[in-house]
Tab-separated table of C-alpha atoms in Angstrom:
chain	number	residue	atom	x	y	z
A	1	MET	CA	85.858	113.713	94.205
A	2	ILE	CA	86.720	110.236	95.826
A	3	LYS	CA	89.472	108.241	95.139
A	4	LYS	CA	89.338	104.764	95.768
A	5	HIS	CA	92.458	102.703	96.619
A	6	THR	CA	92.737	98.819	96.964
A	7	ILE	CA	95.722	98.015	99.769
A	8	TYR	CA	95.418	94.429	99.432
A	9	LYS	CA	92.253	91.973	98.686
A	10	LYS	CA	92.699	87.987	99.442
A	11	ASP	CA	89.050	87.400	98.835
A	12	LYS	CA	85.592	88.571	99.283
A	13	TRP	CA	85.966	88.613	103.088
A	14	ASN	CA	89.739	89.980	103.503
A	15	MET	CA	90.554	93.324	101.905
A	16	MET	CA	91.346	96.610	102.725
A	17	ASN	CA	90.404	99.787	100.893
A	18	VAL	CA	91.076	103.652	101.401
A	19	GLU	CA	88.563	106.200	99.766
A	20	VAL	CA	90.346	109.876	99.928
A	21	GLN	CA	87.844	112.394	100.259
A	22	GLY	CA	89.085	115.767	100.011
A	23	THR	CA	91.405	115.796	103.131
A	24	LYS	CA	89.732	113.066	104.686
A	25	ILE	CA	90.930	109.740	104.552
A	26	VAL	CA	88.467	106.879	105.032
A	27	LEU	CA	89.832	103.208	105.802
A	28	THR	CA	87.771	100.393	105.546
A	29	GLU	CA	88.930	97.176	106.653
A	30	ILE	CA	86.918	93.856	106.031
A	31	SER	CA	88.086	90.609	107.754
A	32	ASP	CA	86.477	86.850	107.773
A	33	GLN	CA	87.329	86.706	111.703
A	34	TRP	CA	86.455	90.608	112.791
A	35	GLY	CA	83.943	91.435	110.268
A	36	GLU	CA	84.053	95.095	109.007
A	37	GLU	CA	85.959	98.043	110.555
A	38	CYS	CA	86.158	101.503	109.608
A	39	HIS	CA	88.717	104.018	110.130
A	40	THR	CA	88.727	107.809	109.458
A	41	PHE	CA	91.922	109.913	109.162
A	42	ILE	CA	92.452	113.656	108.711
A	43	GLY	CA	95.602	113.311	106.425
A	44	ARG	CA	97.906	110.888	104.880
A	45	PRO	CA	100.366	111.081	108.518
A	46	ALA	CA	97.947	110.204	110.447
A	47	MET	CA	96.893	106.973	108.051
A	48	MET	CA	100.936	106.105	107.763
A	49	GLN	CA	101.378	106.395	111.447
A	50	TRP	CA	98.536	103.725	111.834
A	51	ALA	CA	99.199	102.032	108.850
A	52	LYS	CA	102.772	101.412	110.735
A	53	GLU	CA	101.672	100.362	113.794
A	54	ARG	CA	98.867	97.919	112.132
A	55	PHE	CA	101.289	95.896	109.887
A	56	SER	CA	104.390	96.293	111.996
A	57	LYS	CA	107.395	93.851	110.581
A	58	GLU	CA	107.265	91.999	113.762
A	59	ARG	CA	103.806	91.068	114.059
A	60	PHE	CA	103.296	90.760	110.332
A	61	GLN	CA	102.488	87.168	109.504
A	62	GLY	CA	103.660	86.925	105.786
A	63	THR	CA	106.372	87.319	103.688
A	64	GLU	CA	108.782	90.544	103.542
A	65	GLU	CA	107.198	90.780	99.876
A	66	GLU	CA	103.579	91.105	100.937
A	67	TRP	CA	104.585	93.316	103.874
A	68	GLN	CA	106.299	95.461	101.598
A	69	ALA	CA	103.466	95.482	98.780
A	70	ILE	CA	101.239	96.553	101.545
A	71	MET	CA	103.404	99.256	102.548
A	72	ASP	CA	103.870	100.629	98.968
A	73	ALA	CA	100.300	100.684	98.483
A	74	PHE	CA	99.573	103.048	101.458
A	75	GLU	CA	102.762	104.949	100.308
A	76	GLU	CA	100.218	105.371	96.778
A	77	VAL	CA	97.332	106.767	98.512
């Protein structure tokens, strides 16, 4: 069974979705600047480590509330 989660969706060109396929987690990031990137993780801890590096508070360009919403969405996966 595949479970799908939306981490964020700003429009049809800027979004991040996660699919849980058993023990494998497939993260798809679509950006109007970079196109589509796909990351595959074996387990949730690996995905959370990537998320903390990708969305570090120091480099995040947005509000504290936006950052927290993204981190909460990752926690729910």
